[in-house]
Coordinates of C-alpha atoms in Angstrom, one line a residue:
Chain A
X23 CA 3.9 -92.0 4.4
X24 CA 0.9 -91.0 5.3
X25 CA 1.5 -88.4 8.2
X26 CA 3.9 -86.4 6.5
X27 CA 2.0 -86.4 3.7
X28 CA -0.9 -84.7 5.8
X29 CA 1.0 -82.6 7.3
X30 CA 2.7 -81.4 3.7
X31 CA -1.1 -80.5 2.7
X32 CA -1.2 -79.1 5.9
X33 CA 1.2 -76.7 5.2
X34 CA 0.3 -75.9 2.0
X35 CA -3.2 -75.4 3.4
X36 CA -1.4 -73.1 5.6
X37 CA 0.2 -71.5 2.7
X38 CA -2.9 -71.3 0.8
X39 CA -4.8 -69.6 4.0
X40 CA -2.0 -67.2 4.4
X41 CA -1.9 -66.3 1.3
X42 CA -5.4 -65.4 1.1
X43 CA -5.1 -63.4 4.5
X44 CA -2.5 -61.7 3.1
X45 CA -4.2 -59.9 0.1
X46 CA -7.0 -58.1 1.8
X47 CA -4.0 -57.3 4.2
X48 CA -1.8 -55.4 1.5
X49 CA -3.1 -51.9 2.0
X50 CA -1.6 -52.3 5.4
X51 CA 1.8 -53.5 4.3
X52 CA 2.4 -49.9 2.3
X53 CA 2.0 -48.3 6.1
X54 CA 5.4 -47.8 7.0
X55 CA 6.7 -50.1 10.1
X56 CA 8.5 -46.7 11.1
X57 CA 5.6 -45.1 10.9
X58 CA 3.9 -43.5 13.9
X59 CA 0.1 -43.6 13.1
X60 CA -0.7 -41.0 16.0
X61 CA 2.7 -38.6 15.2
X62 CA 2.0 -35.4 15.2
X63 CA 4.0 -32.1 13.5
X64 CA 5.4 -30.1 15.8
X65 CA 4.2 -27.3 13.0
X66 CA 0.7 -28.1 13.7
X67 CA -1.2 -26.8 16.9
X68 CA -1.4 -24.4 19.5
X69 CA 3.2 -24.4 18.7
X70 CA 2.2 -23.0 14.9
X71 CA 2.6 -19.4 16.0
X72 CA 5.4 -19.5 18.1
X73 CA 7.7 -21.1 15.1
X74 CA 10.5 -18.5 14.0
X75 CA 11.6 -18.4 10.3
X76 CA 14.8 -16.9 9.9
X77 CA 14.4 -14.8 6.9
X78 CA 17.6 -13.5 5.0
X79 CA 17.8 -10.6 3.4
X80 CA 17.9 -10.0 -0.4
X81 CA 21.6 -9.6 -0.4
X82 CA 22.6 -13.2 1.3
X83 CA 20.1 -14.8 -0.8
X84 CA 21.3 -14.0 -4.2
X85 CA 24.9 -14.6 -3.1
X86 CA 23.7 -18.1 -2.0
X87 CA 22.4 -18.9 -5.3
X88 CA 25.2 -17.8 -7.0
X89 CA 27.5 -20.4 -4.8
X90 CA 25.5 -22.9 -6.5
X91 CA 26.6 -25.5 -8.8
X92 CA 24.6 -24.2 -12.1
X93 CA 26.2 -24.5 -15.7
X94 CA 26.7 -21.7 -17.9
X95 CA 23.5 -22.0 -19.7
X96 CA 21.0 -22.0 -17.1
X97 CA 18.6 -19.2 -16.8
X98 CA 19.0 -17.8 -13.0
X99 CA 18.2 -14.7 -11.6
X100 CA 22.0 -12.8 -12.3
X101 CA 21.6 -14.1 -15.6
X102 CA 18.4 -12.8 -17.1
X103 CA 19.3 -9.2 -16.4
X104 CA 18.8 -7.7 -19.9
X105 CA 22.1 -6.6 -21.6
X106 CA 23.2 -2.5 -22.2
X107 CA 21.0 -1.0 -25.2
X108 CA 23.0 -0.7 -28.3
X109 CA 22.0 2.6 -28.6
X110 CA 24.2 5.8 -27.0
X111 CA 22.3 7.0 -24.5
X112 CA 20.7 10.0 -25.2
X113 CA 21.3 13.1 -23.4
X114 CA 18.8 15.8 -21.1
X115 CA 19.5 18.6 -19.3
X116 CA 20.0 18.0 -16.0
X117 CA 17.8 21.2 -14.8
X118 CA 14.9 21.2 -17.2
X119 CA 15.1 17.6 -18.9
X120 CA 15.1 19.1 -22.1
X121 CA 17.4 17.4 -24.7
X122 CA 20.9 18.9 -24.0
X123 CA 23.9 19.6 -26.3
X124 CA 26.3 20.8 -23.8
X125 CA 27.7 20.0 -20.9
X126 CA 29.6 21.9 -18.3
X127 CA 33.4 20.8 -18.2
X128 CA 33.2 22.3 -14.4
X129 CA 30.7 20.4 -12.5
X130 CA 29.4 18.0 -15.7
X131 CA 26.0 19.1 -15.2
X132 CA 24.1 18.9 -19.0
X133 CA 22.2 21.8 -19.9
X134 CA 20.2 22.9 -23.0
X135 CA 20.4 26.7 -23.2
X136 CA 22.4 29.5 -22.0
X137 CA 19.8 30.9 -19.2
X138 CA 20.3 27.4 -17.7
X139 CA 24.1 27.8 -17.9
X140 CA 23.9 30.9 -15.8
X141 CA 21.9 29.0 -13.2
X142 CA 24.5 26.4 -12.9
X143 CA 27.5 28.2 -12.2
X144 CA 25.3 29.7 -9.6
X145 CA 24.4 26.3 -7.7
X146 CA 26.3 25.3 -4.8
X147 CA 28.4 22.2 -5.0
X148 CA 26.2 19.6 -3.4
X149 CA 22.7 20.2 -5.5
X150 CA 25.2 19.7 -8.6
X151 CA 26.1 16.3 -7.1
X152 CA 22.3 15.6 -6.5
X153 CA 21.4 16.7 -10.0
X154 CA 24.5 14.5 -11.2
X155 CA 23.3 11.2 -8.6
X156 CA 20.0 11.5 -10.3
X157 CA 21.4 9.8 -13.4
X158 CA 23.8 7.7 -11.1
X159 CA 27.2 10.2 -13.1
X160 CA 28.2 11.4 -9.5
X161 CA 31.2 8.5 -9.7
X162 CA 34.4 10.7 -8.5
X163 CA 36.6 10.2 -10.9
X164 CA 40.1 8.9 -9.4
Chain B
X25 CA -14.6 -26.2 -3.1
X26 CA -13.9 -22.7 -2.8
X27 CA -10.7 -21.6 -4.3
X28 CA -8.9 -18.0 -3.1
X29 CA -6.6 -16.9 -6.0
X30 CA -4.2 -14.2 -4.8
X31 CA -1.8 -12.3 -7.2
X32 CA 0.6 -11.4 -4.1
X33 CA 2.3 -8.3 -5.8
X34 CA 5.3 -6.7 -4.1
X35 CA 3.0 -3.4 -3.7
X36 CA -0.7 -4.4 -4.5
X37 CA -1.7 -8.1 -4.0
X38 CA -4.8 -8.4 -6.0
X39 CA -7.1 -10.9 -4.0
X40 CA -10.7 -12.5 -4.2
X41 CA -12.8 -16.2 -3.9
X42 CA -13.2 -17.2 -8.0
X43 CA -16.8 -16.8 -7.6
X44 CA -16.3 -13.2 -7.3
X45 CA -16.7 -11.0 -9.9
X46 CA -13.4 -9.0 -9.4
X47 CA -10.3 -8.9 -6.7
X48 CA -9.8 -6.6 -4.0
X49 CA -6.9 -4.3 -4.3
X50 CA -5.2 -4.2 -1.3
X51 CA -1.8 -3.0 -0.9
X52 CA 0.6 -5.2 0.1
X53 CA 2.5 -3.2 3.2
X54 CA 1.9 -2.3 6.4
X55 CA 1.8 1.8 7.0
X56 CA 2.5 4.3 9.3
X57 CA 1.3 7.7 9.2
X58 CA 2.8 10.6 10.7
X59 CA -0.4 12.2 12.3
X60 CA -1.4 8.7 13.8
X61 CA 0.7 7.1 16.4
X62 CA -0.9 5.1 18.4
X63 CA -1.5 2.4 15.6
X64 CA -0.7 0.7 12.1
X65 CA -2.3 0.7 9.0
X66 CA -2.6 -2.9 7.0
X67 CA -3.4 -3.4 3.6
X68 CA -6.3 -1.1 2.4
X69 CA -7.0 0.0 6.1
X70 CA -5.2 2.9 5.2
X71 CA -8.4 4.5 3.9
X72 CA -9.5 5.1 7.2
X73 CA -6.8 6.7 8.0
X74 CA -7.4 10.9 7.4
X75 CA -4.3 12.7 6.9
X76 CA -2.0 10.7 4.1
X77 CA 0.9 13.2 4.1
X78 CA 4.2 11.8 5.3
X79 CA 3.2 7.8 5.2
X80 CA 6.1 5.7 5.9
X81 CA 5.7 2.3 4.5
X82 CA 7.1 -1.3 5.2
X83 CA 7.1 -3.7 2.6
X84 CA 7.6 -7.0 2.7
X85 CA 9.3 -7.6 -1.2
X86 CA 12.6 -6.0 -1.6
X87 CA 13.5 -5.6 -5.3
X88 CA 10.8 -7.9 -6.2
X89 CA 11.5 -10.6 -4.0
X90 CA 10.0 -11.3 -0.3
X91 CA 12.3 -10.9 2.2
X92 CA 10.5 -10.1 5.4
X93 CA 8.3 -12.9 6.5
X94 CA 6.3 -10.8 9.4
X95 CA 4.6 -8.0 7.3
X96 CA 3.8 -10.4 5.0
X97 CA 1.9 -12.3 7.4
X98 CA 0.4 -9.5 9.1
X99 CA -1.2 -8.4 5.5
X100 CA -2.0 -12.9 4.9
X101 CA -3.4 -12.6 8.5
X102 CA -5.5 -9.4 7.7
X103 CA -6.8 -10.8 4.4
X104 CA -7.5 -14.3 5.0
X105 CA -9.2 -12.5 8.2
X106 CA -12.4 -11.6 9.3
X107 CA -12.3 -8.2 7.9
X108 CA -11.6 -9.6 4.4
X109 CA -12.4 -13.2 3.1
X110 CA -13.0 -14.5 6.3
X111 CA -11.1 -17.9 4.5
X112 CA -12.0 -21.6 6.0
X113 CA -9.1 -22.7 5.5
X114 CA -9.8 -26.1 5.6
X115 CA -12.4 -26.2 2.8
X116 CA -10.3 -23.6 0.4
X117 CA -7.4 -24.4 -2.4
X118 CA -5.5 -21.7 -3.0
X119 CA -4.2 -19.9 -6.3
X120 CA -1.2 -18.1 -5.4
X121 CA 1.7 -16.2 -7.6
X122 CA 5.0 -15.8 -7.0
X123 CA 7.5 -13.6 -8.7
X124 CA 9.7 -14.8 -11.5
X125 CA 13.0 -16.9 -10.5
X126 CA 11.6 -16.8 -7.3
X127 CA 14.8 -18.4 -4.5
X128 CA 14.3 -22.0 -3.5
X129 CA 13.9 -20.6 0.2
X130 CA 11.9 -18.2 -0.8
X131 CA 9.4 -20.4 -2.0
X132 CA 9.8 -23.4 0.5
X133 CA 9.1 -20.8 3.2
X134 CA 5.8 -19.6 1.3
X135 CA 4.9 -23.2 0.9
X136 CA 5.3 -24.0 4.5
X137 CA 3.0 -21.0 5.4
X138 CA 0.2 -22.1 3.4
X139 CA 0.2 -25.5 4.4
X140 CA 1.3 -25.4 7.9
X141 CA 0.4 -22.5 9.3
X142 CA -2.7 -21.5 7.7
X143 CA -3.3 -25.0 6.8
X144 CA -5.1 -24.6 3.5
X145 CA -6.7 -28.0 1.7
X146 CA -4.8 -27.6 -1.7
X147 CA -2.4 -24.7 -3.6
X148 CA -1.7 -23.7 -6.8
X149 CA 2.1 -21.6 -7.7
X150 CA 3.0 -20.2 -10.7
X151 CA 4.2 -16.7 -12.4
X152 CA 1.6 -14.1 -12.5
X153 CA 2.3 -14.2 -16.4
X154 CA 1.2 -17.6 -16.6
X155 CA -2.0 -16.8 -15.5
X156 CA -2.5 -13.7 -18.1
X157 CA -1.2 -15.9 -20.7
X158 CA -4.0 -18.6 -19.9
X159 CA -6.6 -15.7 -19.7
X160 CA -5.0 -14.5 -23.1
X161 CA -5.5 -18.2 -24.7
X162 CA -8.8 -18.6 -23.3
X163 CA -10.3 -15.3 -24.5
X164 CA -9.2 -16.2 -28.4
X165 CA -11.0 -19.5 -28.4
X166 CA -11.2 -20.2 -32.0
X167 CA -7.7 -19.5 -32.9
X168 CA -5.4 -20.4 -30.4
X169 CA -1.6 -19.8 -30.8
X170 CA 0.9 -21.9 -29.5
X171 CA 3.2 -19.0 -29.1
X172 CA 2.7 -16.2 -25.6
X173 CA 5.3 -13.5 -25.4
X174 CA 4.1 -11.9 -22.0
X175 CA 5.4 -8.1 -20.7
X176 CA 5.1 -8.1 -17.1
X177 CA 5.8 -4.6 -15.9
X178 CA 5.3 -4.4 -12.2
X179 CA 6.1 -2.6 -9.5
X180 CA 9.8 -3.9 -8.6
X181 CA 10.7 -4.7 -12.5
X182 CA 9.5 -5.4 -16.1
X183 CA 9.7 -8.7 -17.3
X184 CA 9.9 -10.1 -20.5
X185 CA 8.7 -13.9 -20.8
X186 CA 7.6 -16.2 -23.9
X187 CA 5.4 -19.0 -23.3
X188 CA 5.4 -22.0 -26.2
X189 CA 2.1 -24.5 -25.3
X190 CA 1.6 -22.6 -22.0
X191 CA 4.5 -23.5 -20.7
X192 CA 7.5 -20.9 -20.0
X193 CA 10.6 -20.7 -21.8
X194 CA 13.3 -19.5 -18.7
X195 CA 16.4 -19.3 -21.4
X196 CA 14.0 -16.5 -23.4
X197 CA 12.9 -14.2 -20.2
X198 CA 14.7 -11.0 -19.9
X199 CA 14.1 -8.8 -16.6
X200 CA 14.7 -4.6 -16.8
X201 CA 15.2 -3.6 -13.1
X202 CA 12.3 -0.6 -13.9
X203 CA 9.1 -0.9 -12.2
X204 CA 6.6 1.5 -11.1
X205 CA 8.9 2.1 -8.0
X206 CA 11.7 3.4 -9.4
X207 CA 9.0 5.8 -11.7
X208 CA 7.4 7.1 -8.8
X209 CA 11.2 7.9 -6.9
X210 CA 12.5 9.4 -10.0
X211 CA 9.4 11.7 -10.3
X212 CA 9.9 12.5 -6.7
X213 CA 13.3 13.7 -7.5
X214 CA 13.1 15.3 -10.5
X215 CA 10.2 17.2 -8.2
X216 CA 12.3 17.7 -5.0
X217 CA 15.0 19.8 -7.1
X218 CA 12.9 21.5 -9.4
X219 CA 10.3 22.6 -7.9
X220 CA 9.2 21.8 -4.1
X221 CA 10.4 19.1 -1.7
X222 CA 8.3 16.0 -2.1
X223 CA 11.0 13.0 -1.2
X224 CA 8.8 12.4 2.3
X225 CA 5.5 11.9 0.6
X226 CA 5.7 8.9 -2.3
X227 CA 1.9 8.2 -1.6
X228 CA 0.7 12.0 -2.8
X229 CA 3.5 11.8 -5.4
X230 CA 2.4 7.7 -6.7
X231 CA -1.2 9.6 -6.9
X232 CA 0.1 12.2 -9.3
X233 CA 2.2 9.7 -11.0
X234 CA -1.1 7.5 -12.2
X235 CA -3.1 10.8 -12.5
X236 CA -0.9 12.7 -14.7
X237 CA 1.9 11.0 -16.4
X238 CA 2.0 9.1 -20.0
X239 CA 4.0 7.4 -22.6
X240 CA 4.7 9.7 -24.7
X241 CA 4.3 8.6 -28.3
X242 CA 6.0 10.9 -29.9
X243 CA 8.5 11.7 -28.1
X244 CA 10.6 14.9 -30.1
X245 CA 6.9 16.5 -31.4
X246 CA 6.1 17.1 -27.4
X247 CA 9.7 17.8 -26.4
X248 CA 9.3 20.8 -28.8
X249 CA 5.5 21.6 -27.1
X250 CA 6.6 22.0 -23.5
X251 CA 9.2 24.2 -24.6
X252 CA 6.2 26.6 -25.7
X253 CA 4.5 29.1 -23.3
X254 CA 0.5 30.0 -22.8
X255 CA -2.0 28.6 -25.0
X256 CA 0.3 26.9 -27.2
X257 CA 1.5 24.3 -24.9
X258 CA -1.0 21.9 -24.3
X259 CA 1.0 19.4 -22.2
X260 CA 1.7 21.6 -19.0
X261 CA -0.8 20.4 -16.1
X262 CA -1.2 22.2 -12.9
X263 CA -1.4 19.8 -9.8
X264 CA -3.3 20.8 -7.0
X265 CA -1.7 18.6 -4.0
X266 CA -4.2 17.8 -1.3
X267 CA -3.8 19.2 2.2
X268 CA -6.0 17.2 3.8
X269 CA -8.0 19.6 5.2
X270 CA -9.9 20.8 2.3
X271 CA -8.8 18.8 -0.2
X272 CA -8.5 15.4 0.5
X273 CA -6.9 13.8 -2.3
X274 CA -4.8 16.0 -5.3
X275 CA -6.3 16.7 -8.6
X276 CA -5.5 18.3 -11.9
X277 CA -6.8 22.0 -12.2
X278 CA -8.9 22.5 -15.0
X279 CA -7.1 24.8 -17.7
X280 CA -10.0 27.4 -18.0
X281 CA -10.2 28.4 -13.8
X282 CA -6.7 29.4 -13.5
X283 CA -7.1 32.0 -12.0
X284 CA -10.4 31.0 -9.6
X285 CA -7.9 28.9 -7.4
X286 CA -5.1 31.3 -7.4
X287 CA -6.3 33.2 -4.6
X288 CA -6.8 30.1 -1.9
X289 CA -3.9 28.9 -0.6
X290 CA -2.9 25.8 -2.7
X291 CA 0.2 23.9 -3.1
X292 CA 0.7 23.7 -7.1
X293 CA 2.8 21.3 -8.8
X294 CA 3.6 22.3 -12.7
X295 CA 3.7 19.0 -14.8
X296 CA 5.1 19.6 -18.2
X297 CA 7.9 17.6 -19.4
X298 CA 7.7 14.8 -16.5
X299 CA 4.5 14.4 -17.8
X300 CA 6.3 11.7 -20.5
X301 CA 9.7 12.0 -19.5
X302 CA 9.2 9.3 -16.6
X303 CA 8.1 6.8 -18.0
X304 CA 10.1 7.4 -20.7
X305 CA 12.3 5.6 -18.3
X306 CA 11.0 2.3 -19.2
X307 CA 11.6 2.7 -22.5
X308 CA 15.2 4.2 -22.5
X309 CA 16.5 3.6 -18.6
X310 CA 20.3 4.5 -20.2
X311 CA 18.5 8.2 -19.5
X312 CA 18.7 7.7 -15.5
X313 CA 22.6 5.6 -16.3
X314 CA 20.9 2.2 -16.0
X315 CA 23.1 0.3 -18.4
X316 CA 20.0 -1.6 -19.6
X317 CA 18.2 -2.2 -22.6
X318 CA 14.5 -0.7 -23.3
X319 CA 11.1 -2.6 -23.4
X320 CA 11.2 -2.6 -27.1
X321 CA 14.9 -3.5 -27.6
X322 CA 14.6 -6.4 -25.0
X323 CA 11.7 -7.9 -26.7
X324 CA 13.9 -8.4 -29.7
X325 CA 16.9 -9.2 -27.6
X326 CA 14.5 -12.0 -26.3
X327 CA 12.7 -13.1 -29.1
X328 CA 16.4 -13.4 -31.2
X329 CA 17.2 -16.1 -28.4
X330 CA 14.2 -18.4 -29.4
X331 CA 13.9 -20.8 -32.1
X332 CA 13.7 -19.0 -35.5
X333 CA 10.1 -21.1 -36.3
X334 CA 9.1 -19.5 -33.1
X335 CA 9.8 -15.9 -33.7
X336 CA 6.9 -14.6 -35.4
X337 CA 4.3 -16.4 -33.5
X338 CA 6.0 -14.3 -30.5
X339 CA 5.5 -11.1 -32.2
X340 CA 2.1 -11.8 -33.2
X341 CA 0.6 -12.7 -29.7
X342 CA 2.3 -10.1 -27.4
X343 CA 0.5 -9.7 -23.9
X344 CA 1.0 -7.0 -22.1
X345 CA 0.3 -6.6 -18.2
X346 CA 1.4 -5.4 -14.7
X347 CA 0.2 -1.7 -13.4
X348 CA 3.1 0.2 -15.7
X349 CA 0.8 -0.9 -18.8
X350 CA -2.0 1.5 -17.6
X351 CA -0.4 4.6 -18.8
X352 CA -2.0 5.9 -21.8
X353 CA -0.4 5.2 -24.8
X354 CA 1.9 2.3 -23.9
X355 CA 0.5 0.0 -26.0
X356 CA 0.2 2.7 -28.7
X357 CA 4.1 3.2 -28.5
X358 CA 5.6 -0.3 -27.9
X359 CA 3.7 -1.0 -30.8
X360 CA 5.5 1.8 -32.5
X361 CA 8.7 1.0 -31.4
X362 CA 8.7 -3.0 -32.0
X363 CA 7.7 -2.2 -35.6
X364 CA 10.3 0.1 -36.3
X365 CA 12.8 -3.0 -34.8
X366 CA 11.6 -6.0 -36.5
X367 CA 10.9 -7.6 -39.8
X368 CA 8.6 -6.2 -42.1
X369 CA 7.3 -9.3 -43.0
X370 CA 6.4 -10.3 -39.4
X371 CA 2.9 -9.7 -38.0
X372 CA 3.0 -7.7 -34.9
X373 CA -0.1 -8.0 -32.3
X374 CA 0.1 -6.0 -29.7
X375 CA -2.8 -6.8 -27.1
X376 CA -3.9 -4.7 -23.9
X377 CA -6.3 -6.7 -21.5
X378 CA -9.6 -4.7 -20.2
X379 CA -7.5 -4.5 -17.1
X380 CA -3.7 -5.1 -17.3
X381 CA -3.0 -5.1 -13.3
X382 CA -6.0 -7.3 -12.8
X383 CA -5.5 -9.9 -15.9
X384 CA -3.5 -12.0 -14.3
X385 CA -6.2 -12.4 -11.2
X386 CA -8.6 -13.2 -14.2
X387 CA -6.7 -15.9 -15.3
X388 CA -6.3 -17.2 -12.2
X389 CA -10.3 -17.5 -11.6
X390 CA -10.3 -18.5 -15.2
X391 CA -7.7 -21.7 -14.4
X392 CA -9.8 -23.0 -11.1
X393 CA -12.4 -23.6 -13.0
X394 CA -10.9 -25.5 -15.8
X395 CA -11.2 -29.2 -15.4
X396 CA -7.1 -29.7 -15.8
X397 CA -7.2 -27.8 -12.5
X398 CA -7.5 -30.5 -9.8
X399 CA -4.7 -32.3 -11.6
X400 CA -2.1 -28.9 -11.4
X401 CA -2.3 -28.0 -7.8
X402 CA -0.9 -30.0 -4.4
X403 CA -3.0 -31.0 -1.8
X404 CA -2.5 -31.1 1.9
X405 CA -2.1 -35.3 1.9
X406 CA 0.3 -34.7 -1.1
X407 CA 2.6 -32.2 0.6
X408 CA 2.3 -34.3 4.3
X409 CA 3.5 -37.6 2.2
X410 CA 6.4 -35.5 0.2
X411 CA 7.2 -32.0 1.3
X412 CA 8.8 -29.7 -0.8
X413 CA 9.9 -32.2 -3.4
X414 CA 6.6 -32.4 -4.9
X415 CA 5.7 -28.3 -4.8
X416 CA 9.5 -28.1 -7.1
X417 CA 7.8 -31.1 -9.4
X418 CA 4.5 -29.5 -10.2
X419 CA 5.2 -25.8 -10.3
X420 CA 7.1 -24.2 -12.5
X421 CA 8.3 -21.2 -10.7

């Protein structure tokens, strides 16, 4: 009885000693078996410059986000675009930028006075579609 | 530990250590003149260069948003450099703002710059509103307000965003795609078909722009004044534009020695009704057929989206900044404007900072030396043990 009773407190001894190596020890445990201590980044070094980014332009970007899963209430960037005004938009001559009252039915150029209707009709046809493209009306209409 | 805090703008990033008393201003773009072939101009280099006719720039934001990853670096490289902080990079936490909404691979890409590439010891993201905000709360100590509505009118687009407890309500922000840019073109336009061909030279014509133009505040009294002729119009400026050979940058000519200068051969610019009718724009952008609402009518369009306890704690702290907000009399007329749109019995407080392009910089310097600082930001170990996860946990971007 005696011998495997030594060798019981043995073990616990054992037990008891591991257990007390073990706590100092923890610190260690939390390092990761997979690990490597002496791993280094392939970003970091003499390699840093030579890494190429592939940068997309505005255009693939947003049409990435949109392919996202969002739900109809979150904010994203299509969706915070603030809404048309609920006010008509007013209207300037297209020559001067005074306010205008009429527009030509010809070319649809706006215009305040009758001096500036003379100069109009006068204008060849592709400063009236420059004057119209300023205020993005230049849309042919089908 | 020395902290750089960098307001990276799409046109100007505004840049200093927060022991510094203010930023540099260094534009954000690499440019390249027509007289000088043989070499680039980065950032604020440009100031050596003589003859600024004709400068053809490269940015690295498109509409807001950075898109080319090599100018930007170049313009990093130049600043962090020897010529300009002369950052160890090691020893220095960064403060660095990013635009509203900013794209996930947008930001992941900015984050492995910093950290990889230039290696810095800790960084800071966030809007540059967020930062004006926190300058705004710490400048009215006694009597802080929970509520922030922030204008952020830039140079790519305006921005609308309310802040409750300092942090930002995305549902409420409303974006206006009007910016100094599209100012700055328009004028150029308006100029090229009125009056002499300027589309080549947006540098002379962003010059004029800050020197000369205004918000108009009210609007049909001056539209009847530049209709006027001689004496009686006092709106009408005459802009010398600089040659650079005698006159090396352009400048308004002084009403009374009209005809002094009239003799030497000068190229003259009459301002009169794009004087106000520019950045008019940001007020009304239906007038160049963007189907968009106005600063004033957005504000409401925003604040209408919030809570209704909320509302008139928005109204009554209203921050404005961003480079648009240096025209005289913005404040003067949004004020105008928003009272005319909302409640009578609502307080409206409009505030202009000392310096609205360089408030949110201020705030910046402001936050890293608050003591909640060390907690907001990601350090080096940080990042190495989770990698993006943890930039997307702490940053509300």
């Amino acid at each position: 009885m005696a011998a495997p009773l030594q060798s019981e407190q043995q073990e616990i001894e054992k037990a008891n000693s591991n257990t007390v190596t073990v706590t100092p020890a923890e610190p260690e445990v939390k390092q990761m078996i997979f690990k490597d201590p002496f791993f280094n980044h392939s970003c970091k070094g003499i390699a840093t410059n030579k890494k190429t980014r592939v940068w997309k332009n505005l255009r693939q970007i947003i049409a990435a986000e949109r392919l996202l899963p969002w739900q109809p209430n979150d904010a994203t960037y299509s969706s915070i675009e603030a809404p048309p005004s609920f006010k008509p938009a007013r209207k300037y001559s297209d020559i001067t930028g005074l306010p205008a009252k009429y527009t030509d039915p010809q070319t649809k150029i706006r215009y305040a006075s009758t001096e500036e209707f003379s100069r109009i009709r006068m204008l060849p046809s592709d400063i009236t579609a420059g004057y119209l493209s300023l205020r993005k009306a230049n849309i042919p209409v089908p | 530990m020395a902290t750089v805090v960098l307001d990276n703008g799409a046109y100007t990033a505004k840049v200093g250590f927060c022991a510094d008393a203010e930023p540099r201003l260094i534009p954000n773009c690499v440019i390249k003149a027509k007289t000088v072939r043989n070499r680039v101009f980065i950032g604020d280099q440009v100031d050596d260069c003589k003859d600024l006719s004709g400068l053809f720039y490269l940015l690295a934001f498109q509409k807001g948003y950075l898109v080319n990853g090599e100018i930007q670096k170049k313009v990093w490289d130049y600043i962090y450099g020897k010529d300009v902080l002369k950052v160890d990079f090691n020893e220095t936490g960064l403060v660095v703002t990013e635009p509203y909404f900013n794209f996930t691979s947008i930001t992941e890409a900015m984050t492995e710059i910093f950290f990889e590439e230039y290696q810095f010891k800790s960084i800071f993201k966030c809007n540059p509103s967020f930062l004006s905000q926190f300058q705004r709360q710490q400048s009215q100590s006694q009597s802080q307000s929970l509520c922030c509505l922030v204008i952020d009118s830039g140079y790519s687009f305006t921005h609308i965003i309310p802040y409750y407890k300092g942090k930002k309500i995305t549902d409420g922000v409303r974006r206006i795609n009007i910016g100094g840019k599209v100012l700055t073109n328009h004028l150029k336009e308006i100029i090229s078909y009125r009056q002499l061909m300027v589309m080549d030279e947006t540098y002379v014509v962003n010059q004029m722009k800050e020197d000369v133009c205004y918000v108009s505040t009210q609007l049909w009294r001056d539209m009847d004044i530049v209709k006027k002729k001689g004496k009686e119009n006092t709106i009408v400026r005459d802009y010398i534009l600089p040659d650079y050979t005698h006159i090396k940058r352009g400048y308004i000519r002084a009403p009374d020695n009209e005809n002094a200068d009239k003799n030497a051969a000068q190229q003259v610019i009459r301002m009169n009704i794009e004087r106000f009718s520019v950045p008019e724009l940001l007020f009304h952008p239906s007038d160049i057929g963007l189907e968009e609402m106005g600063i004033p009518e957005a504000i409401g369009h925003c604040v209408s989206s919030l809570p209704e306890e909320m509302q008139p704690h928005m109204y009554g702290n209203i921050v404005l900044t961003g480079g648009n907000c240096l025209l005289p009399g913005f404040k003067t007329r949004l004020y105008d404007d928003l009272r005319a749109l909302i409640p009578d019995e609502y307080d409206l407080h409009v505030h202009l900072p000392e310096n609205a392009q360089t408030c949110a910089w201020q705030g910046g310097q402001q936050l890293c030396k608050d003591n909640t600082y060390s907690s907001l930001c990601v350090t080096k170990q940080e990042y190495d043990e989770h990698g993006h996860s943890i930039c997307g946990d702490k940053f509300d971007i």
